[in-house]
mmCIF file of C-alpha atoms in Angstrom:
data_model
loop_
_atom_site.group_PDB
_atom_site.id
_atom_site.type_symbol
_atom_site.label_atom_id
_atom_site.label_comp_id
_atom_site.label_asym_id
_atom_site.label_seq_id
_atom_site.Cartn_x
_atom_site.Cartn_y
_atom_site.Cartn_z
ATOM 1 C CA UNK A 1 2.162 37.319 13.813
ATOM 2 C CA UNK A 2 1.921 34.150 14.084
ATOM 3 C CA UNK A 3 -0.655 32.009 16.315
ATOM 4 C CA UNK A 4 2.208 30.385 17.761
ATOM 5 C CA UNK A 5 3.426 33.915 18.972
ATOM 6 C CA UNK A 6 0.326 35.143 20.359
ATOM 7 C CA UNK A 7 0.170 32.011 22.471
ATOM 8 C CA UNK A 8 3.882 32.631 23.990
ATOM 9 C CA UNK A 9 2.224 36.330 24.575
ATOM 10 C CA UNK A 10 -0.648 35.195 26.461
ATOM 11 C CA UNK A 11 0.806 32.893 28.209
ATOM 12 C CA UNK A 12 3.396 35.947 29.293
ATOM 13 C CA UNK A 13 0.620 38.462 30.381
ATOM 14 C CA UNK A 14 -0.864 35.601 32.229
ATOM 15 C CA UNK A 15 2.474 33.912 34.138
ATOM 16 C CA UNK A 16 5.271 36.115 34.092
ATOM 17 C CA UNK A 17 5.269 36.525 37.368
ATOM 18 C CA UNK A 18 7.515 34.957 39.447
ATOM 19 C CA UNK A 19 5.683 32.007 41.967
ATOM 20 C CA UNK A 20 4.342 33.683 44.655
ATOM 21 C CA UNK A 21 4.071 33.196 48.529
ATOM 22 C CA UNK A 22 1.672 30.980 50.040
ATOM 23 C CA UNK A 23 -1.218 30.389 47.775
ATOM 24 C CA UNK A 24 -2.264 34.487 47.339
ATOM 25 C CA UNK A 25 -4.949 34.464 44.481
ATOM 26 C CA UNK A 26 -5.535 37.473 41.698
ATOM 27 C CA UNK A 27 -8.954 39.283 41.945
ATOM 28 C CA UNK A 28 -11.026 38.837 39.632
ATOM 29 C CA UNK A 29 -11.049 42.238 36.805
ATOM 30 C CA UNK A 30 -14.790 43.910 36.848
ATOM 31 C CA UNK A 31 -15.041 43.180 32.972
ATOM 32 C CA UNK A 32 -14.376 39.236 33.578
ATOM 33 C CA UNK A 33 -17.806 36.875 32.132
ATOM 34 C CA UNK A 34 -19.415 34.922 34.497
ATOM 35 C CA UNK A 35 -18.882 31.535 33.924
ATOM 36 C CA UNK A 36 -21.952 29.624 33.656
ATOM 37 C CA UNK A 37 -22.599 26.786 36.036
ATOM 38 C CA UNK A 38 -25.274 23.783 36.209
ATOM 39 C CA UNK A 39 -27.392 25.083 39.971
ATOM 40 C CA UNK A 40 -25.378 23.257 43.220
ATOM 41 C CA UNK A 41 -27.072 20.131 44.221
ATOM 42 C CA UNK A 42 -27.134 19.711 48.588
ATOM 43 C CA UNK A 43 -23.926 17.859 48.140
ATOM 44 C CA UNK A 44 -22.113 20.172 46.342
ATOM 45 C CA UNK A 45 -23.035 23.671 47.422
ATOM 46 C CA UNK A 46 -20.638 25.834 49.492
ATOM 47 C CA UNK A 47 -21.497 29.888 49.672
ATOM 48 C CA UNK A 48 -19.406 31.753 51.352
ATOM 49 C CA UNK A 49 -20.377 31.088 54.691
ATOM 50 C CA UNK A 50 -20.682 27.253 54.650
ATOM 51 C CA UNK A 51 -17.285 24.625 55.410
ATOM 52 C CA UNK A 52 -15.093 24.646 52.818
ATOM 53 C CA UNK A 53 -15.194 21.348 50.112
ATOM 54 C CA UNK A 54 -13.642 18.722 52.007
ATOM 55 C CA UNK A 55 -13.864 20.161 55.632
ATOM 56 C CA UNK A 56 -12.214 22.900 57.166
ATOM 57 C CA UNK A 57 -8.837 22.623 56.923
ATOM 58 C CA UNK A 58 -8.923 22.165 53.201
ATOM 59 C CA UNK A 59 -8.965 26.619 52.923
ATOM 60 C CA UNK A 60 -5.867 26.359 54.666
ATOM 61 C CA UNK A 61 -2.828 27.809 53.099
ATOM 62 C CA UNK A 62 0.434 26.917 53.272
ATOM 63 C CA UNK A 63 0.936 23.274 54.451
ATOM 64 C CA UNK A 64 -1.972 21.423 55.834
ATOM 65 C CA UNK A 65 -0.832 18.118 58.082
ATOM 66 C CA UNK A 66 -1.483 16.291 60.893
ATOM 67 C CA UNK A 67 2.027 13.983 61.309
ATOM 68 C CA UNK A 68 2.036 11.658 64.983
ATOM 69 C CA UNK A 69 5.561 11.637 66.790
ATOM 70 C CA UNK A 70 7.631 9.500 65.019
ATOM 71 C CA UNK A 71 6.684 10.550 61.136
ATOM 72 C CA UNK A 72 8.369 12.060 59.185
ATOM 73 C CA UNK A 73 7.502 15.344 57.500
ATOM 74 C CA UNK A 74 7.532 14.534 53.918
ATOM 75 C CA UNK A 75 10.262 15.922 51.480
ATOM 76 C CA UNK A 76 9.981 19.035 49.767
ATOM 77 C CA UNK A 77 8.340 19.701 46.946
ATOM 78 C CA UNK A 78 8.360 23.042 44.634
ATOM 79 C CA UNK A 79 4.903 23.097 42.757
ATOM 80 C CA UNK A 80 2.583 26.156 44.269
ATOM 81 C CA UNK A 81 -0.839 23.502 45.018
ATOM 82 C CA UNK A 82 -0.511 20.352 45.563
ATOM 83 C CA UNK A 83 -2.873 17.683 47.983
ATOM 84 C CA UNK A 84 -1.731 13.312 48.114
ATOM 85 C CA UNK A 85 -5.225 11.338 49.162
ATOM 86 C CA UNK A 86 -5.967 7.875 49.749
ATOM 87 C CA UNK A 87 -6.965 6.388 46.375
ATOM 88 C CA UNK A 88 -9.464 4.039 47.653
ATOM 89 C CA UNK A 89 -10.793 6.561 51.254
ATOM 90 C CA UNK A 90 -11.179 9.541 49.574
ATOM 91 C CA UNK A 91 -8.756 10.683 53.072
ATOM 92 C CA UNK A 92 -6.697 13.812 52.383
ATOM 93 C CA UNK A 93 -3.033 13.288 54.427
ATOM 94 C CA UNK A 94 -1.642 16.202 52.427
ATOM 95 C CA UNK A 95 -1.600 18.731 51.239
ATOM 96 C CA UNK A 96 -0.926 22.766 50.074
ATOM 97 C CA UNK A 97 -3.438 25.392 49.343
ATOM 98 C CA UNK A 98 -5.799 22.591 48.374
ATOM 99 C CA UNK A 99 -8.539 24.539 46.530
ATOM 100 C CA UNK A 100 -6.387 28.157 45.514
ATOM 101 C CA UNK A 101 -7.129 28.199 41.383
ATOM 102 C CA UNK A 102 -4.787 27.918 38.305
ATOM 103 C CA UNK A 103 -4.083 27.426 35.133
ATOM 104 C CA UNK A 104 -5.477 23.250 34.890
ATOM 105 C CA UNK A 105 -2.974 23.331 31.275
ATOM 106 C CA UNK A 106 -3.590 20.006 29.330
ATOM 107 C CA UNK A 107 -4.786 18.258 33.370
ATOM 108 C CA UNK A 108 -8.722 19.269 31.863
ATOM 109 C CA UNK A 109 -8.655 16.627 28.824
ATOM 110 C CA UNK A 110 -9.085 14.830 31.552
ATOM 111 C CA UNK A 111 -12.797 16.186 32.457
ATOM 112 C CA UNK A 112 -12.975 16.225 28.861
ATOM 113 C CA UNK A 113 -12.787 12.745 28.122
ATOM 114 C CA UNK A 114 -15.337 12.442 31.216
ATOM 115 C CA UNK A 115 -18.090 14.852 29.814
ATOM 116 C CA UNK A 116 -17.972 12.561 25.895
ATOM 117 C CA UNK A 117 -17.110 8.784 27.621
ATOM 118 C CA UNK A 118 -21.128 8.551 27.733
ATOM 119 C CA UNK A 119 -21.875 10.351 25.167
ATOM 120 C CA UNK A 120 -19.265 8.443 22.018
ATOM 121 C CA UNK A 121 -19.104 5.268 21.688
ATOM 122 C CA UNK A 122 -15.621 3.652 20.864
ATOM 123 C CA UNK A 123 -16.772 2.354 17.865
ATOM 124 C CA UNK A 124 -17.629 5.701 16.378
ATOM 125 C CA UNK A 125 -15.535 7.051 13.151
ATOM 126 C CA UNK A 126 -15.241 11.186 13.270
ATOM 127 C CA UNK A 127 -13.848 12.284 10.732
ATOM 128 C CA UNK A 128 -10.833 15.472 10.524
ATOM 129 C CA UNK A 129 -11.541 19.013 9.940
ATOM 130 C CA UNK A 130 -8.674 21.250 8.998
ATOM 131 C CA UNK A 131 -9.344 23.178 12.257
ATOM 132 C CA UNK A 132 -9.461 19.732 14.026
ATOM 133 C CA UNK A 133 -6.279 19.035 12.341
ATOM 134 C CA UNK A 134 -4.421 22.573 12.616
ATOM 135 C CA UNK A 135 -4.781 22.873 16.553
ATOM 136 C CA UNK A 136 -1.807 24.736 18.476
ATOM 137 C CA UNK A 137 0.003 23.434 21.312
ATOM 138 C CA UNK A 138 0.975 19.005 21.757
ATOM 139 C CA UNK A 139 -0.567 17.142 18.637
ATOM 140 C CA UNK A 140 -1.275 13.488 18.130
ATOM 141 C CA UNK A 141 -0.847 14.081 14.520
ATOM 142 C CA UNK A 142 -4.483 13.482 12.919
ATOM 143 C CA UNK A 143 -4.895 14.752 9.176
ATOM 144 C CA UNK A 144 -8.091 16.534 7.568
ATOM 145 C CA UNK A 145 -10.192 14.084 5.863
ATOM 146 C CA UNK A 146 -8.871 11.541 7.565
ATOM 147 C CA UNK A 147 -11.337 9.160 9.498
ATOM 148 C CA UNK A 148 -10.206 7.910 13.033
ATOM 149 C CA UNK A 149 -12.746 5.847 15.495
ATOM 150 C CA UNK A 150 -13.697 7.467 19.006
ATOM 151 C CA UNK A 151 -11.287 5.309 20.941
ATOM 152 C CA UNK A 152 -8.369 6.235 18.692
ATOM 153 C CA UNK A 153 -8.988 9.938 19.524
ATOM 154 C CA UNK A 154 -9.000 9.098 23.058
ATOM 155 C CA UNK A 155 -6.052 7.575 22.950
ATOM 156 C CA UNK A 156 -4.482 10.363 21.220
ATOM 157 C CA UNK A 157 -6.291 12.855 23.468
ATOM 158 C CA UNK A 158 -5.084 11.011 26.413
ATOM 159 C CA UNK A 159 -2.090 9.159 26.472
ATOM 160 C CA UNK A 160 0.074 12.250 23.740
ATOM 161 C CA UNK A 161 -2.088 14.892 25.316
ATOM 162 C CA UNK A 162 -3.200 15.816 21.327
ATOM 163 C CA UNK A 163 -5.001 18.915 21.410
ATOM 164 C CA UNK A 164 -6.437 18.009 17.758
ATOM 165 C CA UNK A 165 -8.224 14.758 18.805
ATOM 166 C CA UNK A 166 -9.736 16.453 22.397
ATOM 167 C CA UNK A 167 -10.637 19.098 19.487
ATOM 168 C CA UNK A 168 -11.766 16.898 16.902
ATOM 169 C CA UNK A 169 -14.122 14.500 19.566
ATOM 170 C CA UNK A 170 -15.584 18.058 20.926
ATOM 171 C CA UNK A 171 -16.233 18.870 17.768
ATOM 172 C CA UNK A 172 -18.031 15.985 16.960
ATOM 173 C CA UNK A 173 -20.049 16.206 20.192
ATOM 174 C CA UNK A 174 -20.688 20.091 19.969
ATOM 175 C CA UNK A 175 -18.482 22.860 21.404
ATOM 176 C CA UNK A 176 -20.967 24.465 23.613
ATOM 177 C CA UNK A 177 -22.599 20.945 24.470
ATOM 178 C CA UNK A 178 -18.901 19.736 25.380
ATOM 179 C CA UNK A 179 -18.171 22.795 27.631
ATOM 180 C CA UNK A 180 -21.363 22.628 28.854
ATOM 181 C CA UNK A 181 -21.216 19.127 30.138
ATOM 182 C CA UNK A 182 -17.470 19.633 31.046
ATOM 183 C CA UNK A 183 -18.786 21.941 33.771
ATOM 184 C CA UNK A 184 -21.688 20.232 34.312
ATOM 185 C CA UNK A 185 -19.655 17.277 35.673
ATOM 186 C CA UNK A 186 -17.326 18.958 37.330
ATOM 187 C CA UNK A 187 -20.549 20.213 39.703
ATOM 188 C CA UNK A 188 -21.624 16.694 39.774
ATOM 189 C CA UNK A 189 -18.953 16.046 41.079
ATOM 190 C CA UNK A 190 -18.075 18.224 43.459
ATOM 191 C CA UNK A 191 -15.633 20.502 41.941
ATOM 192 C CA UNK A 192 -16.929 23.785 42.340
ATOM 193 C CA UNK A 193 -13.186 25.495 42.099
ATOM 194 C CA UNK A 194 -12.905 24.092 37.673
ATOM 195 C CA UNK A 195 -14.125 26.327 35.221
ATOM 196 C CA UNK A 196 -13.561 24.409 31.754
ATOM 197 C CA UNK A 197 -13.738 27.113 29.081
ATOM 198 C CA UNK A 198 -11.938 24.901 26.549
ATOM 199 C CA UNK A 199 -11.470 20.999 25.882
ATOM 200 C CA UNK A 200 -7.617 20.684 25.293
ATOM 201 C CA UNK A 201 -6.415 23.203 28.391
ATOM 202 C CA UNK A 202 -4.823 25.854 26.290
ATOM 203 C CA UNK A 203 -4.950 29.000 28.439
ATOM 204 C CA UNK A 204 -8.349 30.651 28.258
ATOM 205 C CA UNK A 205 -10.108 33.436 30.331
ATOM 206 C CA UNK A 206 -11.786 32.209 33.425
ATOM 207 C CA UNK A 207 -11.210 28.280 32.871
ATOM 208 C CA UNK A 208 -9.214 26.906 36.180
ATOM 209 C CA UNK A 209 -9.402 24.156 38.549
ATOM 210 C CA UNK A 210 -7.533 23.785 41.742
ATOM 211 C CA UNK A 211 -5.459 20.414 43.177
ATOM 212 C CA UNK A 212 -8.671 19.184 45.020
ATOM 213 C CA UNK A 213 -10.733 19.555 41.993
ATOM 214 C CA UNK A 214 -8.351 17.455 39.998
ATOM 215 C CA UNK A 215 -7.759 15.112 43.055
ATOM 216 C CA UNK A 216 -11.834 14.586 42.567
ATOM 217 C CA UNK A 217 -11.450 14.569 38.435
ATOM 218 C CA UNK A 218 -9.111 11.890 38.662
ATOM 219 C CA UNK A 219 -10.495 9.817 40.792
ATOM 220 C CA UNK A 220 -13.637 9.622 38.356
ATOM 221 C CA UNK A 221 -11.596 8.550 35.771
ATOM 222 C CA UNK A 222 -9.915 5.759 37.753
ATOM 223 C CA UNK A 223 -12.990 4.416 38.540
ATOM 224 C CA UNK A 224 -14.383 4.366 34.576
ATOM 225 C CA UNK A 225 -13.627 1.263 33.483
ATOM 226 C CA UNK A 226 -12.738 2.714 30.110
ATOM 227 C CA UNK A 227 -11.039 5.484 30.670
ATOM 228 C CA UNK A 228 -8.975 4.201 33.363
ATOM 229 C CA UNK A 229 -7.108 1.883 30.618
ATOM 230 C CA UNK A 230 -6.361 4.454 28.260
ATOM 231 C CA UNK A 231 -4.564 6.148 31.362
ATOM 232 C CA UNK A 232 -2.658 3.802 32.111
ATOM 233 C CA UNK A 233 -1.511 2.369 28.586
ATOM 234 C CA UNK A 234 2.275 2.978 28.062
ATOM 235 C CA UNK A 235 1.954 3.400 23.865
ATOM 236 C CA UNK A 236 -0.179 1.571 21.440
ATOM 237 C CA UNK A 237 -0.545 2.502 17.939
ATOM 238 C CA UNK A 238 -2.409 4.991 16.217
ATOM 239 C CA UNK A 239 -3.434 5.407 12.363
ATOM 240 C CA UNK A 240 -1.524 7.933 9.586
ATOM 241 C CA UNK A 241 -3.403 9.784 6.779
ATOM 242 C CA UNK A 242 -5.583 8.473 5.064
ATOM 243 C CA UNK A 243 -4.515 6.615 1.698
ATOM 244 C CA UNK A 244 -5.924 8.266 -1.612
ATOM 245 C CA UNK A 245 -8.020 5.638 -3.216
ATOM 246 C CA UNK A 246 -8.269 3.889 -0.981
ATOM 247 C CA UNK A 247 -4.872 2.284 -0.061
ATOM 248 C CA UNK A 248 -3.977 0.516 3.032
ATOM 249 C CA UNK A 249 -3.843 3.337 5.595
ATOM 250 C CA UNK A 250 -0.402 2.721 7.752
ATOM 251 C CA UNK A 251 0.696 3.506 11.448
ATOM 252 C CA UNK A 252 2.583 4.741 13.865
ATOM 253 C CA UNK A 253 3.548 4.302 17.352
ATOM 254 C CA UNK A 254 2.564 6.919 20.536
ATOM 255 C CA UNK A 255 3.586 6.634 23.527
ATOM 256 C CA UNK A 256 1.927 7.977 26.894
ATOM 257 C CA UNK A 257 3.795 11.553 28.066
ATOM 258 C CA UNK A 258 3.756 10.573 31.681
ATOM 259 C CA UNK A 259 7.084 9.368 32.327
ATOM 260 C CA UNK A 260 6.035 7.900 35.633
ATOM 261 C CA UNK A 261 4.003 4.781 33.587
ATOM 262 C CA UNK A 262 7.901 3.527 33.176
ATOM 263 C CA UNK A 263 9.513 4.974 35.382
ATOM 264 C CA UNK A 264 7.990 4.406 38.811
ATOM 265 C CA UNK A 265 5.912 0.804 39.833
ATOM 266 C CA UNK A 266 2.937 0.651 40.239
ATOM 267 C CA UNK A 267 2.118 3.870 37.748
ATOM 268 C CA UNK A 268 -1.923 3.396 37.521
ATOM 269 C CA UNK A 269 -2.481 7.364 35.935
ATOM 270 C CA UNK A 270 -3.454 10.104 34.502
ATOM 271 C CA UNK A 271 -2.709 12.898 33.521
ATOM 272 C CA UNK A 272 -0.071 16.072 33.175
ATOM 273 C CA UNK A 273 -0.147 19.115 31.446
ATOM 274 C CA UNK A 274 1.933 22.107 30.792
ATOM 275 C CA UNK A 275 1.910 25.935 29.191
ATOM 276 C CA UNK A 276 3.915 28.919 29.743
ATOM 277 C CA UNK A 277 1.482 29.801 32.306
ATOM 278 C CA UNK A 278 -0.014 27.420 33.929
ATOM 279 C CA UNK A 279 3.916 25.270 34.609
ATOM 280 C CA UNK A 280 3.707 21.930 35.032
ATOM 281 C CA UNK A 281 0.309 20.351 35.798
ATOM 282 C CA UNK A 282 0.103 17.270 36.641
ATOM 283 C CA UNK A 283 -2.884 14.543 37.934
ATOM 284 C CA UNK A 284 -1.056 10.807 39.320
ATOM 285 C CA UNK A 285 -1.682 7.677 40.921
ATOM 286 C CA UNK A 286 -0.262 4.945 42.002
ATOM 287 C CA UNK A 287 -1.324 1.304 43.173
ATOM 288 C CA UNK A 288 1.254 -1.272 45.247
ATOM 289 C CA UNK A 289 -0.673 -4.054 46.934
ATOM 290 C CA UNK A 290 -3.393 -3.084 49.115
ATOM 291 C CA UNK A 291 -2.588 0.191 49.162
ATOM 292 C CA UNK A 292 -2.894 3.321 46.657
ATOM 293 C CA UNK A 293 -3.035 7.499 46.346
ATOM 294 C CA UNK A 294 -3.872 9.597 44.191
ATOM 295 C CA UNK A 295 -0.992 12.947 43.816
ATOM 296 C CA UNK A 296 -2.024 16.009 41.999
ATOM 297 C CA UNK A 297 -0.533 19.379 41.797
ATOM 298 C CA UNK A 298 -0.541 23.335 39.409
ATOM 299 C CA UNK A 299 1.919 25.528 38.946
ATOM 300 C CA UNK A 300 5.207 23.075 39.318
ATOM 301 C CA UNK A 301 8.367 24.938 38.025
ATOM 302 C CA UNK A 302 10.602 21.573 38.318
ATOM 303 C CA UNK A 303 10.267 19.364 35.681
ATOM 304 C CA UNK A 304 12.199 16.422 37.647
ATOM 305 C CA UNK A 305 9.929 13.530 37.906
ATOM 306 C CA UNK A 306 11.991 12.174 40.778
ATOM 307 C CA UNK A 307 10.437 14.896 43.517
ATOM 308 C CA UNK A 308 6.918 13.123 42.335
ATOM 309 C CA UNK A 309 8.064 10.267 43.120
ATOM 310 C CA UNK A 310 9.417 10.706 46.269
ATOM 311 C CA UNK A 311 6.780 12.224 46.872
ATOM 312 C CA UNK A 312 4.680 8.769 46.516
ATOM 313 C CA UNK A 313 7.763 6.720 47.950
ATOM 314 C CA UNK A 314 6.303 8.982 51.672
ATOM 315 C CA UNK A 315 2.375 8.384 51.113
ATOM 316 C CA UNK A 316 3.491 4.759 50.319
ATOM 317 C CA UNK A 317 5.726 4.409 53.499
ATOM 318 C CA UNK A 318 3.442 6.162 56.020
ATOM 319 C CA UNK A 319 0.106 6.767 55.073
ATOM 320 C CA UNK A 320 -1.121 4.827 56.623
ATOM 321 C CA UNK A 321 0.125 6.065 59.989
ATOM 322 C CA UNK A 322 -0.854 10.000 58.779
ATOM 323 C CA UNK A 323 -4.351 11.917 60.506
ATOM 324 C CA UNK A 324 -6.465 12.534 57.942
ATOM 325 C CA UNK A 325 -6.901 16.346 57.316
ATOM 326 C CA UNK A 326 -9.710 16.272 54.478
ATOM 327 C CA UNK A 327 -11.678 14.262 52.907
ATOM 328 C CA UNK A 328 -12.454 13.737 48.752
ATOM 329 C CA UNK A 329 -16.190 14.427 48.178
ATOM 330 C CA UNK A 330 -18.213 11.640 46.756
ATOM 331 C CA UNK A 331 -20.072 12.930 43.421
ATOM 332 C CA UNK A 332 -23.558 13.605 43.958
ATOM 333 C CA UNK A 333 -25.819 11.076 42.270
ATOM 334 C CA UNK A 334 -27.817 11.905 38.805
ATOM 335 C CA UNK A 335 -27.375 12.588 36.002
ATOM 336 C CA UNK A 336 -24.753 15.463 35.101
ATOM 337 C CA UNK A 337 -25.748 15.982 31.096
ATOM 338 C CA UNK A 338 -29.619 16.863 32.124
ATOM 339 C CA UNK A 339 -27.408 20.561 33.583
ATOM 340 C CA UNK A 340 -26.404 21.205 30.081
ATOM 341 C CA UNK A 341 -29.250 24.070 29.834
ATOM 342 C CA UNK A 342 -28.115 25.385 32.698
ATOM 343 C CA UNK A 343 -24.518 26.120 30.882
ATOM 344 C CA UNK A 344 -25.414 27.063 27.552
ATOM 345 C CA UNK A 345 -28.015 25.096 26.286
ATOM 346 C CA UNK A 346 -27.202 24.291 22.314
ATOM 347 C CA UNK A 347 -26.974 25.832 18.789
ATOM 348 C CA UNK A 348 -25.470 28.717 17.740
ATOM 349 C CA UNK A 349 -26.607 31.021 20.707
ATOM 350 C CA UNK A 350 -25.072 28.787 22.955
ATOM 351 C CA UNK A 351 -21.505 28.881 21.431
ATOM 352 C CA UNK A 352 -21.490 32.667 20.196
ATOM 353 C CA UNK A 353 -21.969 32.960 24.524
ATOM 354 C CA UNK A 354 -18.463 30.605 25.074
ATOM 355 C CA UNK A 355 -16.953 32.380 22.001
ATOM 356 C CA UNK A 356 -17.355 35.349 23.666
ATOM 357 C CA UNK A 357 -16.347 35.068 27.219
ATOM 358 C CA UNK A 358 -13.158 33.550 26.443
ATOM 359 C CA UNK A 359 -13.926 29.563 25.871
ATOM 360 C CA UNK A 360 -13.328 28.714 22.881
ATOM 361 C CA UNK A 361 -10.168 30.624 22.671
ATOM 362 C CA UNK A 362 -7.035 31.152 24.310
ATOM 363 C CA UNK A 363 -7.003 34.237 26.388
ATOM 364 C CA UNK A 364 -6.511 37.783 25.538
ATOM 365 C CA UNK A 365 -5.463 40.683 27.022
ATOM 366 C CA UNK A 366 -6.579 38.949 30.915
ATOM 367 C CA UNK A 367 -7.601 36.850 32.766
ATOM 368 C CA UNK A 368 -11.125 37.560 34.797
ATOM 369 C CA UNK A 369 -11.236 34.335 37.492
ATOM 370 C CA UNK A 370 -8.684 33.557 40.473
ATOM 371 C CA UNK A 371 -5.748 32.302 39.790
ATOM 372 C CA UNK A 372 -2.555 31.767 41.908
ATOM 373 C CA UNK A 373 -0.406 34.092 38.954
ATOM 374 C CA UNK A 374 -2.202 36.709 37.461
ATOM 375 C CA UNK A 375 -3.033 40.293 35.987
ATOM 376 C CA UNK A 376 -3.268 41.107 39.352
ATOM 377 C CA UNK A 377 0.023 40.865 40.538
ATOM 378 C CA UNK A 378 0.965 43.582 37.689
ATOM 379 C CA UNK A 379 -1.442 45.573 39.115
ATOM 380 C CA UNK A 380 1.277 45.782 42.235
ATOM 381 C CA UNK A 381 3.536 45.459 40.398
ATOM 382 C CA UNK A 382 3.666 47.791 37.053
ATOM 383 C CA UNK A 383 7.422 47.363 36.761
ATOM 384 C CA UNK A 384 7.273 44.061 35.663
ATOM 385 C CA UNK A 385 5.272 45.076 32.321
ATOM 386 C CA UNK A 386 8.331 46.046 30.961
ATOM 387 C CA UNK A 387 10.339 42.692 32.066
ATOM 388 C CA UNK A 388 7.207 41.126 29.875
ATOM 389 C CA UNK A 389 7.529 43.521 26.958
ATOM 390 C CA UNK A 390 11.579 42.817 27.384
ATOM 391 C CA UNK A 391 10.678 38.796 27.471
ATOM 392 C CA UNK A 392 9.152 38.905 24.341
ATOM 393 C CA UNK A 393 10.998 40.703 22.372
ATOM 394 C CA UNK A 394 14.304 38.921 23.413
ATOM 395 C CA UNK A 395 12.043 35.386 22.486
ATOM 396 C CA UNK A 396 10.420 36.840 19.898
ATOM 397 C CA UNK A 397 14.137 37.306 17.880
ATOM 398 C CA UNK A 398 15.867 34.697 19.321
ATOM 399 C CA UNK A 399 13.857 31.852 20.140
ATOM 400 C CA UNK A 400 12.773 29.184 17.785
ATOM 401 C CA UNK A 401 8.942 28.856 18.736
ATOM 402 C CA UNK A 402 7.409 24.932 17.605
ATOM 403 C CA UNK A 403 4.292 24.174 17.475
ATOM 404 C CA UNK A 404 4.892 20.987 20.117
ATOM 405 C CA UNK A 405 4.718 21.479 23.854
ATOM 406 C CA UNK A 406 6.286 20.564 26.104
ATOM 407 C CA UNK A 407 5.410 17.313 28.279
ATOM 408 C CA UNK A 408 6.864 17.319 31.283
ATOM 409 C CA UNK A 409 5.621 14.301 33.230
#
């Protein structure tokens, strides 16, 4: 079976069920491997009896909102989970199921970027391998044997959501070290719902995040001058394949998959994502004058970008009047890289451990971490398995499966 078809099958196993009411999560499977995390610091620790990160209302399901008299309600939004926060103060003004965990898709590349930006100087040259070039899903088009600067690969990863570029960067740093650094960075930011298992966002066992965590990650990206420059870039050039004999290489134009950069005034980033199981995911930010807002979502069934801009419009019009319902926490002090040993260390042993836990490969039969929709749903609805099998037959028989993943925003 071709790998692209295997990913469709895995995605159906993860995400065929219709969107559930509220933000109920599937029960973790008994065989799930534990997610390796750094020890929590005092500013990010959260146990079963503590207040949810961001405030008590961040634990609520349904719409979380506190409207003063005379302020209109926000427009309806179809995502299962979403959050709107003031970009400067961190005040959360609107949320729905902010801490519910779901598949992040390519928004995880924002965390990959945060984990690698201080480790890889932009002028460093990386020679691509066959494994890099043959990554499934969305690709910028790197070629094995051709060399690229780190800056070019960051642009390929963050603008066109290149899984090939993300893999090349992570491989150069070391795959287990990169995954460790991603999880350590998430912990430092206070993103306790997030577990990274690969650098690209392809669906993987236990790879999850939340709308709240994605806001923390997006804010951190925008606070990094180098990354903020990448994610607001509308278009740039990317080198073509190496010319045999040392001739001059050509270039091609790549454009940012974030549609709002060209369709909504003031947009400054950050990252969109899509897989069959995750549906559409997004970390967005816009600034107009002295005001700026972050908007994140998971499990959005709609590709209509105007629904997102309507929510931004509401925030810019009324965000200053709405009473906050939560707060984006500030990062813990210290170097997240210091936690790398707790995240799996380095070398072949760590690589084998990550591979055994499903960190480096797309998901197979099940999902170990809580999901918005997962195999727990199948346990309650066994009849859906028949539908899934039929759907896979139809897809295999009648749909042309391509290697490039659709991008929603």
